[in-house]
Amino acid sequence: MPGRHISYSAQNFDGLSYLAQDVPSIALVTEGGGQRGIFTAGVLDAFLNAGFNPFGLLIGTSSGALNLASYICGQKKHAYRVITEATTSQDFFALKRFLTGRGGLDLDWLLQQVKSDLMLDWNAGRENMRNRTVLASACGLSEHQACYFNLAEDDWQLALKATCSIPLLHTQPVQIDADRYVDGGVCAPIPVQEAYRRGYRHIVVVRTMPVEFDGEHQWLKGMSKWVKKTRAADMMGLLVEHEESYRKNQAFLASPPDDVTIYEIHPNKSLDSKLIGSPMEALERDYELGLKSGHYFLNTMGRRIARMPSVPSDPFFSMNKIKALGQGLEFRQR
């Protein structure tokens, strides 16, 4: 018998009919999506406005991890400003620069912004992570497996850079220790299964795509057969891998194990925002939709959840960095 999946979106009434029983511990998972993360920024700002953070574990991929950084630092509209001010700047991404092979996303510039003009209050963030674990996912290229960096213990700047290193748009993988990393969306676009592996059976998932989206682009597989073994072919291979990972995550969400409840906050149709290059009016609309969706969750399920996080008894919580390798796990202890 599959577990339970409850949908929270505009014009959806699942949340009104679901009455939660005991919720001893709960995790938060945030999908990436580039500038579509403005929806997630709205959801998390609704949470911040209500002083709502009962989560013992928070895992984000790509822009989802950037959103979690703003959220755990307690900074309302910080993620909104990063997306509307920093990611819309030509210093961050210029199409001409990308097309002439001089680089796409300038993640170093973006990280400089969150240390200066759009500074993250990392002192507050560390205090808020005292009884929580906050992770950013990335894909390690040596084994093509998901790796999870702990924002309280690892180099948070490198972790955020790695999780946002989108193939094709960012020219070089991020070197950390002996491995190179690209966007976590390649291996773990919606890292809900990682929350499950760590002992959580109640998981809130914030999506930037509607639930029916399957992420499939058949042209990628066709093109990869015709492109010879070049760097472009390698990058296309990573995008195909992303699609396969996405479908596996979708299957878990649609039919979770029988002891799992998924609370999925998502748009009811494709957002107006895009991966990059979104018009400001689209970003504003999608942020407002995220705010409304966050308030809907709070007014239904959210008010039934305890305010303080309870962490499951799980050896994963003593790890500094976890890297999934096949069926086993290899890790570095604190």
mmCIF file of C-alpha atoms in Angstrom:
data_model
loop_
_atom_site.group_PDB
_atom_site.id
_atom_site.type_symbol
_atom_site.label_atom_id
_atom_site.label_comp_id
_atom_site.label_asym_id
_atom_site.label_seq_id
_atom_site.Cartn_x
_atom_site.Cartn_y
_atom_site.Cartn_z
ATOM 1 C CA MET A 1 0.000 0.000 0.000
ATOM 2 C CA PRO A 2 1.534 3.356 -1.003
ATOM 3 C CA GLY A 3 2.000 6.208 1.415
ATOM 4 C CA ARG A 4 0.123 9.476 1.341
ATOM 5 C CA HIS A 5 0.651 12.460 -0.971
ATOM 6 C CA ILE A 6 -1.165 15.726 -0.257
ATOM 7 C CA SER A 7 -1.092 18.551 -2.772
ATOM 8 C CA TYR A 8 -1.007 22.242 -1.771
ATOM 9 C CA SER A 9 -1.541 24.584 -4.709
ATOM 10 C CA ALA A 10 -3.968 27.213 -5.909
ATOM 11 C CA GLN A 11 -7.405 25.773 -6.710
ATOM 12 C CA ASN A 12 -6.555 22.460 -5.055
ATOM 13 C CA PHE A 13 -8.453 21.247 -2.005
ATOM 14 C CA ASP A 14 -6.417 18.222 -0.880
ATOM 15 C CA GLY A 15 -5.024 20.143 2.072
ATOM 16 C CA LEU A 16 -8.487 21.049 3.323
ATOM 17 C CA SER A 17 -9.557 17.416 3.614
ATOM 18 C CA TYR A 18 -6.394 16.087 5.276
ATOM 19 C CA LEU A 19 -6.192 16.074 9.060
ATOM 20 C CA ALA A 20 -2.715 15.156 10.263
ATOM 21 C CA GLN A 21 -2.274 12.826 13.172
ATOM 22 C CA ASP A 22 1.034 12.765 15.065
ATOM 23 C CA VAL A 23 3.931 14.516 13.279
ATOM 24 C CA PRO A 24 6.957 13.885 15.524
ATOM 25 C CA SER A 25 9.526 15.175 13.017
ATOM 26 C CA ILE A 26 9.385 16.772 9.606
ATOM 27 C CA ALA A 27 11.803 17.598 6.785
ATOM 28 C CA LEU A 28 11.792 20.279 4.084
ATOM 29 C CA VAL A 29 12.997 19.636 0.518
ATOM 30 C CA THR A 30 13.289 22.404 -2.099
ATOM 31 C CA GLU A 31 13.600 21.861 -5.836
ATOM 32 C CA GLY A 32 15.864 24.011 -8.022
ATOM 33 C CA GLY A 33 14.875 25.647 -11.298
ATOM 34 C CA GLY A 34 16.967 28.801 -11.671
ATOM 35 C CA GLN A 35 14.841 31.931 -11.555
ATOM 36 C CA ARG A 36 11.745 29.771 -11.104
ATOM 37 C CA GLY A 37 13.031 29.574 -7.523
ATOM 38 C CA ILE A 38 11.213 32.878 -7.009
ATOM 39 C CA PHE A 39 8.137 30.726 -6.276
ATOM 40 C CA THR A 40 10.033 28.966 -3.477
ATOM 41 C CA ALA A 41 11.220 32.364 -2.201
ATOM 42 C CA GLY A 42 7.552 33.333 -1.800
ATOM 43 C CA VAL A 43 6.673 30.107 0.026
ATOM 44 C CA LEU A 44 9.578 30.464 2.455
ATOM 45 C CA ASP A 45 8.860 34.162 3.035
ATOM 46 C CA ALA A 46 5.339 33.149 4.056
ATOM 47 C CA PHE A 47 6.951 30.748 6.536
ATOM 48 C CA LEU A 48 9.275 33.480 7.830
ATOM 49 C CA ASN A 49 6.385 35.922 8.218
ATOM 50 C CA ALA A 50 4.677 33.350 10.435
ATOM 51 C CA GLY A 51 7.838 32.420 12.356
ATOM 52 C CA PHE A 52 7.386 28.884 11.041
ATOM 53 C CA ASN A 53 10.395 26.533 10.971
ATOM 54 C CA PRO A 54 9.615 23.159 12.568
ATOM 55 C CA PHE A 55 12.045 21.321 10.275
ATOM 56 C CA GLY A 56 14.806 19.140 11.645
ATOM 57 C CA LEU A 57 16.268 18.541 8.183
ATOM 58 C CA LEU A 58 16.310 20.903 5.180
ATOM 59 C CA ILE A 59 17.711 19.831 1.794
ATOM 60 C CA GLY A 60 17.896 22.040 -1.289
ATOM 61 C CA THR A 61 19.106 21.652 -4.848
ATOM 62 C CA SER A 62 20.535 24.533 -6.885
ATOM 63 C CA SER A 63 18.342 27.634 -6.433
ATOM 64 C CA GLY A 64 16.433 25.619 -3.840
ATOM 65 C CA ALA A 65 19.612 25.554 -1.718
ATOM 66 C CA LEU A 66 20.069 29.309 -2.173
ATOM 67 C CA ASN A 67 16.513 29.776 -0.946
ATOM 68 C CA LEU A 68 17.222 27.633 2.104
ATOM 69 C CA ALA A 69 20.279 29.755 2.916
ATOM 70 C CA SER A 70 18.109 32.888 3.031
ATOM 71 C CA TYR A 71 15.439 31.052 5.013
ATOM 72 C CA ILE A 72 17.766 29.604 7.646
ATOM 73 C CA CYS A 73 19.365 33.044 8.088
ATOM 74 C CA GLY A 74 15.880 34.410 8.801
ATOM 75 C CA GLN A 75 16.077 37.083 6.086
ATOM 76 C CA LYS A 76 12.697 37.943 4.603
ATOM 77 C CA LYS A 77 12.777 38.841 0.884
ATOM 78 C CA HIS A 78 16.503 38.105 0.711
ATOM 79 C CA ALA A 79 16.044 35.281 -1.808
ATOM 80 C CA TYR A 80 13.593 37.498 -3.694
ATOM 81 C CA ARG A 81 16.271 40.196 -3.997
ATOM 82 C CA VAL A 82 18.965 37.714 -5.033
ATOM 83 C CA ILE A 83 16.759 36.519 -7.881
ATOM 84 C CA THR A 84 15.278 39.857 -8.979
ATOM 85 C CA GLU A 85 18.438 41.937 -8.564
ATOM 86 C CA ALA A 86 21.479 39.670 -8.845
ATOM 87 C CA THR A 87 20.379 36.938 -11.273
ATOM 88 C CA THR A 88 18.891 39.499 -13.671
ATOM 89 C CA SER A 89 22.224 41.384 -13.909
ATOM 90 C CA GLN A 90 24.477 40.956 -16.931
ATOM 91 C CA ASP A 91 27.323 40.572 -14.474
ATOM 92 C CA PHE A 92 25.739 37.251 -13.554
ATOM 93 C CA PHE A 93 24.616 36.087 -16.983
ATOM 94 C CA ALA A 94 25.052 37.671 -20.402
ATOM 95 C CA LEU A 95 23.754 35.806 -23.453
ATOM 96 C CA LYS A 96 26.422 37.280 -25.708
ATOM 97 C CA ARG A 97 29.153 36.132 -23.336
ATOM 98 C CA PHE A 98 27.632 32.658 -23.229
ATOM 99 C CA LEU A 99 27.248 32.342 -27.014
ATOM 100 C CA THR A 100 30.852 33.411 -27.647
ATOM 101 C CA GLY A 101 32.169 30.735 -25.305
ATOM 102 C CA ARG A 102 33.423 33.138 -22.629
ATOM 103 C CA GLY A 103 31.325 31.615 -19.893
ATOM 104 C CA GLY A 104 27.670 31.652 -18.903
ATOM 105 C CA LEU A 105 26.788 31.958 -15.242
ATOM 106 C CA ASP A 106 29.300 33.874 -13.130
ATOM 107 C CA LEU A 107 28.727 32.131 -9.813
ATOM 108 C CA ASP A 108 31.751 33.797 -8.217
ATOM 109 C CA TRP A 109 30.128 37.187 -8.834
ATOM 110 C CA LEU A 110 26.826 35.929 -7.407
ATOM 111 C CA LEU A 111 28.496 34.662 -4.244
ATOM 112 C CA GLN A 112 30.286 37.970 -3.856
ATOM 113 C CA GLN A 113 26.878 39.647 -3.815
ATOM 114 C CA VAL A 114 25.681 37.485 -0.916
ATOM 115 C CA LYS A 115 28.775 38.587 0.998
ATOM 116 C CA SER A 116 28.352 42.296 0.218
ATOM 117 C CA ASP A 117 25.312 44.100 -1.208
ATOM 118 C CA LEU A 118 22.977 41.146 -0.550
ATOM 119 C CA MET A 119 24.782 39.824 2.505
ATOM 120 C CA LEU A 120 23.600 36.673 4.188
ATOM 121 C CA ASP A 121 23.502 36.930 7.974
ATOM 122 C CA TRP A 122 25.525 33.775 8.500
ATOM 123 C CA ASN A 123 25.856 34.353 12.244
ATOM 124 C CA ALA A 124 22.079 34.081 12.544
ATOM 125 C CA GLY A 125 22.139 31.150 10.150
ATOM 126 C CA ARG A 126 24.601 29.169 12.280
ATOM 127 C CA GLU A 127 22.527 29.868 15.377
ATOM 128 C CA ASN A 128 19.395 28.613 13.608
ATOM 129 C CA MET A 129 21.232 25.464 12.505
ATOM 130 C CA ARG A 130 22.163 24.460 16.064
ATOM 131 C CA ASN A 131 19.322 21.934 16.193
ATOM 132 C CA ARG A 132 18.820 21.443 12.455
ATOM 133 C CA THR A 133 20.719 19.984 9.514
ATOM 134 C CA VAL A 134 20.750 22.043 6.291
ATOM 135 C CA LEU A 135 22.155 20.401 3.163
ATOM 136 C CA ALA A 136 22.905 21.450 -0.416
ATOM 137 C CA SER A 137 22.995 18.685 -3.006
ATOM 138 C CA ALA A 138 25.588 18.446 -5.775
ATOM 139 C CA CYS A 139 26.554 15.787 -8.293
ATOM 140 C CA GLY A 140 30.079 14.398 -7.958
ATOM 141 C CA LEU A 141 31.489 13.636 -11.397
ATOM 142 C CA SER A 142 33.887 10.886 -10.301
ATOM 143 C CA GLU A 143 31.016 8.506 -9.486
ATOM 144 C CA HIS A 144 28.030 10.466 -10.846
ATOM 145 C CA GLN A 145 26.354 10.199 -7.460
ATOM 146 C CA ALA A 146 24.610 12.706 -5.235
ATOM 147 C CA CYS A 147 26.660 14.382 -2.534
ATOM 148 C CA TYR A 148 25.222 16.468 0.286
ATOM 149 C CA PHE A 149 27.175 19.354 1.798
ATOM 150 C CA ASN A 150 26.309 20.504 5.295
ATOM 151 C CA LEU A 151 25.991 24.301 5.257
ATOM 152 C CA ALA A 152 26.903 24.540 8.948
ATOM 153 C CA GLU A 153 30.077 22.481 8.678
ATOM 154 C CA ASP A 154 31.397 22.506 5.117
ATOM 155 C CA ASP A 155 32.506 25.580 3.156
ATOM 156 C CA TRP A 156 29.045 27.027 2.525
ATOM 157 C CA GLN A 157 30.236 29.227 -0.354
ATOM 158 C CA LEU A 158 31.739 26.310 -2.271
ATOM 159 C CA ALA A 159 28.688 24.193 -1.467
ATOM 160 C CA LEU A 160 26.305 26.797 -2.902
ATOM 161 C CA LYS A 161 28.549 27.267 -5.929
ATOM 162 C CA ALA A 162 28.631 23.528 -6.580
ATOM 163 C CA THR A 163 24.875 23.024 -6.238
ATOM 164 C CA CYS A 164 24.231 25.863 -8.742
ATOM 165 C CA SER A 165 26.821 24.825 -11.341
ATOM 166 C CA ILE A 166 24.340 24.127 -14.151
ATOM 167 C CA PRO A 167 25.867 22.113 -17.034
ATOM 168 C CA LEU A 168 26.242 24.143 -20.255
ATOM 169 C CA LEU A 169 25.443 27.424 -18.470
ATOM 170 C CA HIS A 170 28.404 27.175 -16.099
ATOM 171 C CA THR A 171 31.548 26.297 -18.017
ATOM 172 C CA GLN A 172 33.591 24.544 -15.322
ATOM 173 C CA PRO A 173 32.635 22.044 -12.624
ATOM 174 C CA VAL A 174 33.475 23.148 -9.092
ATOM 175 C CA GLN A 175 36.560 21.528 -7.560
ATOM 176 C CA ILE A 176 36.156 20.513 -3.901
ATOM 177 C CA ASP A 177 38.826 18.283 -2.388
ATOM 178 C CA ALA A 178 39.564 15.504 -4.908
ATOM 179 C CA ASP A 179 36.315 15.627 -6.855
ATOM 180 C CA ARG A 180 34.549 17.974 -9.271
ATOM 181 C CA TYR A 181 30.888 18.850 -8.831
ATOM 182 C CA VAL A 182 28.018 20.139 -10.943
ATOM 183 C CA ASP A 183 24.439 21.159 -10.206
ATOM 184 C CA GLY A 184 22.732 18.840 -7.742
ATOM 185 C CA GLY A 185 19.806 18.597 -10.133
ATOM 186 C CA VAL A 186 21.785 16.135 -12.268
ATOM 187 C CA CYS A 187 21.658 13.416 -9.595
ATOM 188 C CA ALA A 188 19.088 14.675 -7.086
ATOM 189 C CA PRO A 189 16.736 17.257 -8.652
ATOM 190 C CA ILE A 190 14.197 16.748 -5.838
ATOM 191 C CA PRO A 191 16.197 15.149 -3.007
ATOM 192 C CA VAL A 192 13.186 13.733 -1.209
ATOM 193 C CA GLN A 193 14.630 10.216 -1.043
ATOM 194 C CA GLU A 194 17.604 11.523 0.924
ATOM 195 C CA ALA A 195 15.222 12.849 3.579
ATOM 196 C CA TYR A 196 13.606 9.413 3.681
ATOM 197 C CA ARG A 197 16.993 7.677 4.044
ATOM 198 C CA ARG A 198 17.729 9.920 7.018
ATOM 199 C CA GLY A 199 14.709 8.719 8.912
ATOM 200 C CA TYR A 200 12.041 11.303 8.045
ATOM 201 C CA ARG A 201 8.548 10.065 7.288
ATOM 202 C CA HIS A 202 6.816 13.463 7.035
ATOM 203 C CA ILE A 203 8.368 15.537 4.241
ATOM 204 C CA VAL A 204 7.338 18.944 2.905
ATOM 205 C CA VAL A 205 8.431 19.384 -0.712
ATOM 206 C CA VAL A 206 8.438 22.789 -2.420
ATOM 207 C CA ARG A 207 8.385 22.368 -6.192
ATOM 208 C CA THR A 208 8.924 24.908 -8.958
ATOM 209 C CA MET A 209 7.150 22.746 -11.535
ATOM 210 C CA PRO A 210 3.578 21.428 -11.557
ATOM 211 C CA VAL A 211 3.186 17.861 -10.305
ATOM 212 C CA GLU A 212 2.442 16.444 -13.765
ATOM 213 C CA PHE A 213 5.735 17.700 -15.250
ATOM 214 C CA ASP A 214 7.990 14.726 -16.038
ATOM 215 C CA GLY A 215 11.090 16.614 -17.216
ATOM 216 C CA GLU A 216 11.436 14.601 -20.405
ATOM 217 C CA HIS A 217 12.988 16.127 -23.520
ATOM 218 C CA GLN A 218 13.355 13.457 -26.181
ATOM 219 C CA TRP A 219 15.506 15.728 -28.361
ATOM 220 C CA LEU A 220 18.322 15.430 -25.824
ATOM 221 C CA LYS A 221 18.606 11.691 -26.279
ATOM 222 C CA GLY A 222 18.430 12.070 -30.038
ATOM 223 C CA MET A 223 21.079 14.763 -30.123
ATOM 224 C CA SER A 224 23.411 12.847 -27.806
ATOM 225 C CA LYS A 225 23.543 10.011 -30.359
ATOM 226 C CA TRP A 226 24.749 12.350 -33.089
ATOM 227 C CA VAL A 227 27.235 14.433 -31.125
ATOM 228 C CA LYS A 228 30.689 12.886 -30.987
ATOM 229 C CA LYS A 229 32.712 12.486 -27.791
ATOM 230 C CA THR A 230 33.248 16.153 -27.079
ATOM 231 C CA ARG A 231 32.712 18.365 -24.058
ATOM 232 C CA ALA A 232 29.297 19.274 -25.495
ATOM 233 C CA ALA A 233 28.412 15.583 -25.620
ATOM 234 C CA ASP A 234 29.479 15.184 -21.996
ATOM 235 C CA MET A 235 27.267 18.096 -20.965
ATOM 236 C CA MET A 236 24.300 16.711 -22.899
ATOM 237 C CA GLY A 237 24.870 13.392 -21.171
ATOM 238 C CA LEU A 238 24.518 15.146 -17.819
ATOM 239 C CA LEU A 239 21.210 16.664 -18.926
ATOM 240 C CA VAL A 240 19.909 13.242 -19.965
ATOM 241 C CA GLU A 241 21.021 11.936 -16.561
ATOM 242 C CA HIS A 242 19.073 14.777 -14.932
ATOM 243 C CA GLU A 243 15.905 13.665 -16.697
ATOM 244 C CA GLU A 244 16.316 10.079 -15.540
ATOM 245 C CA SER A 245 16.879 11.235 -11.963
ATOM 246 C CA TYR A 246 13.852 13.522 -12.211
ATOM 247 C CA ARG A 247 11.575 10.669 -13.232
ATOM 248 C CA LYS A 248 12.768 8.557 -10.294
ATOM 249 C CA ASN A 249 12.075 11.434 -7.898
ATOM 250 C CA GLN A 250 8.648 11.940 -9.456
ATOM 251 C CA ALA A 251 7.817 8.262 -8.988
ATOM 252 C CA PHE A 252 8.747 8.442 -5.294
ATOM 253 C CA LEU A 253 6.591 11.538 -4.800
ATOM 254 C CA ALA A 254 3.613 10.079 -6.628
ATOM 255 C CA SER A 255 3.766 6.767 -4.756
ATOM 256 C CA PRO A 256 5.795 7.116 -1.550
ATOM 257 C CA PRO A 257 6.504 4.145 0.740
ATOM 258 C CA ASP A 258 3.620 3.160 2.989
ATOM 259 C CA ASP A 259 5.116 4.855 6.049
ATOM 260 C CA VAL A 260 5.663 8.230 4.335
ATOM 261 C CA THR A 261 3.480 11.328 3.989
ATOM 262 C CA ILE A 262 4.490 13.885 1.340
ATOM 263 C CA TYR A 263 3.155 17.461 1.624
ATOM 264 C CA GLU A 264 3.847 18.966 -1.786
ATOM 265 C CA ILE A 265 3.609 22.740 -2.307
ATOM 266 C CA HIS A 266 3.661 23.515 -6.018
ATOM 267 C CA PRO A 267 2.259 25.744 -8.781
ATOM 268 C CA ASN A 268 -0.859 24.344 -10.430
ATOM 269 C CA LYS A 269 0.553 25.193 -13.885
ATOM 270 C CA SER A 270 3.917 26.094 -15.352
ATOM 271 C CA LEU A 271 5.329 29.274 -13.837
ATOM 272 C CA ASP A 272 5.786 32.385 -15.955
ATOM 273 C CA SER A 273 9.436 32.566 -14.858
ATOM 274 C CA LYS A 274 12.163 30.698 -16.726
ATOM 275 C CA LEU A 275 15.500 29.157 -15.843
ATOM 276 C CA ILE A 276 17.226 32.439 -16.734
ATOM 277 C CA GLY A 277 16.222 35.643 -18.501
ATOM 278 C CA SER A 278 12.761 36.011 -16.947
ATOM 279 C CA PRO A 279 10.906 39.349 -17.250
ATOM 280 C CA MET A 280 10.464 41.181 -13.967
ATOM 281 C CA GLU A 281 6.672 41.041 -14.151
ATOM 282 C CA ALA A 282 6.860 37.230 -14.403
ATOM 283 C CA LEU A 283 9.111 37.053 -11.361
ATOM 284 C CA GLU A 284 6.728 39.279 -9.392
ATOM 285 C CA ARG A 285 3.692 37.128 -10.294
ATOM 286 C CA ASP A 286 5.431 33.894 -9.368
ATOM 287 C CA TYR A 287 6.688 35.303 -6.075
ATOM 288 C CA GLU A 288 3.148 36.332 -5.137
ATOM 289 C CA LEU A 289 1.893 32.875 -6.102
ATOM 290 C CA GLY A 290 4.537 31.356 -3.830
ATOM 291 C CA LEU A 291 3.437 33.608 -0.955
ATOM 292 C CA LYS A 292 -0.200 32.551 -1.412
ATOM 293 C CA SER A 293 0.755 28.881 -1.641
ATOM 294 C CA GLY A 294 2.851 29.160 1.524
ATOM 295 C CA HIS A 295 -0.036 30.787 3.399
ATOM 296 C CA TYR A 296 -2.401 28.072 2.182
ATOM 297 C CA PHE A 297 -0.093 25.398 3.588
ATOM 298 C CA LEU A 298 0.268 27.278 6.884
ATOM 299 C CA ASN A 299 -3.492 27.707 7.255
ATOM 300 C CA THR A 300 -4.138 24.004 6.679
ATOM 301 C CA MET A 301 -1.354 21.597 7.581
ATOM 302 C CA GLY A 302 1.122 24.096 9.019
ATOM 303 C CA ARG A 303 -0.932 25.011 12.073
ATOM 304 C CA ARG A 304 -0.996 21.331 13.107
ATOM 305 C CA ILE A 305 2.789 20.931 13.139
ATOM 306 C CA ALA A 306 4.865 21.456 16.276
ATOM 307 C CA ARG A 307 7.081 24.530 16.185
ATOM 308 C CA MET A 308 10.284 22.884 17.410
ATOM 309 C CA PRO A 309 11.972 20.271 15.209
ATOM 310 C CA SER A 310 12.439 16.746 16.484
ATOM 311 C CA VAL A 311 15.374 14.912 14.903
ATOM 312 C CA PRO A 312 15.060 11.162 14.261
ATOM 313 C CA SER A 313 17.675 8.911 15.802
ATOM 314 C CA ASP A 314 19.803 8.274 12.716
ATOM 315 C CA PRO A 315 23.569 7.874 12.285
ATOM 316 C CA PHE A 316 23.436 10.103 9.200
ATOM 317 C CA PHE A 317 23.140 13.135 11.479
ATOM 318 C CA SER A 318 26.707 12.693 12.729
ATOM 319 C CA MET A 319 28.161 13.057 9.256
ATOM 320 C CA ASN A 320 29.984 16.063 7.923
ATOM 321 C CA LYS A 321 29.443 15.232 4.280
ATOM 322 C CA ILE A 322 27.638 12.276 2.731
ATOM 323 C CA LYS A 323 28.266 10.843 -0.667
ATOM 324 C CA ALA A 324 26.090 8.073 -2.013
ATOM 325 C CA LEU A 325 28.099 5.459 -3.892
ATOM 326 C CA GLY A 326 26.014 2.727 -5.497
ATOM 327 C CA GLN A 327 24.223 0.696 -2.828
ATOM 328 C CA GLY A 328 26.583 1.743 -0.051
ATOM 329 C CA LEU A 329 27.551 5.022 1.567
ATOM 330 C CA GLU A 330 30.993 6.480 2.004
ATOM 331 C CA PHE A 331 31.419 9.383 4.384
ATOM 332 C CA ARG A 332 33.833 11.543 6.300
ATOM 333 C CA GLN A 333 33.133 11.749 10.033
ATOM 334 C CA ARG A 334 33.192 15.025 11.925
#
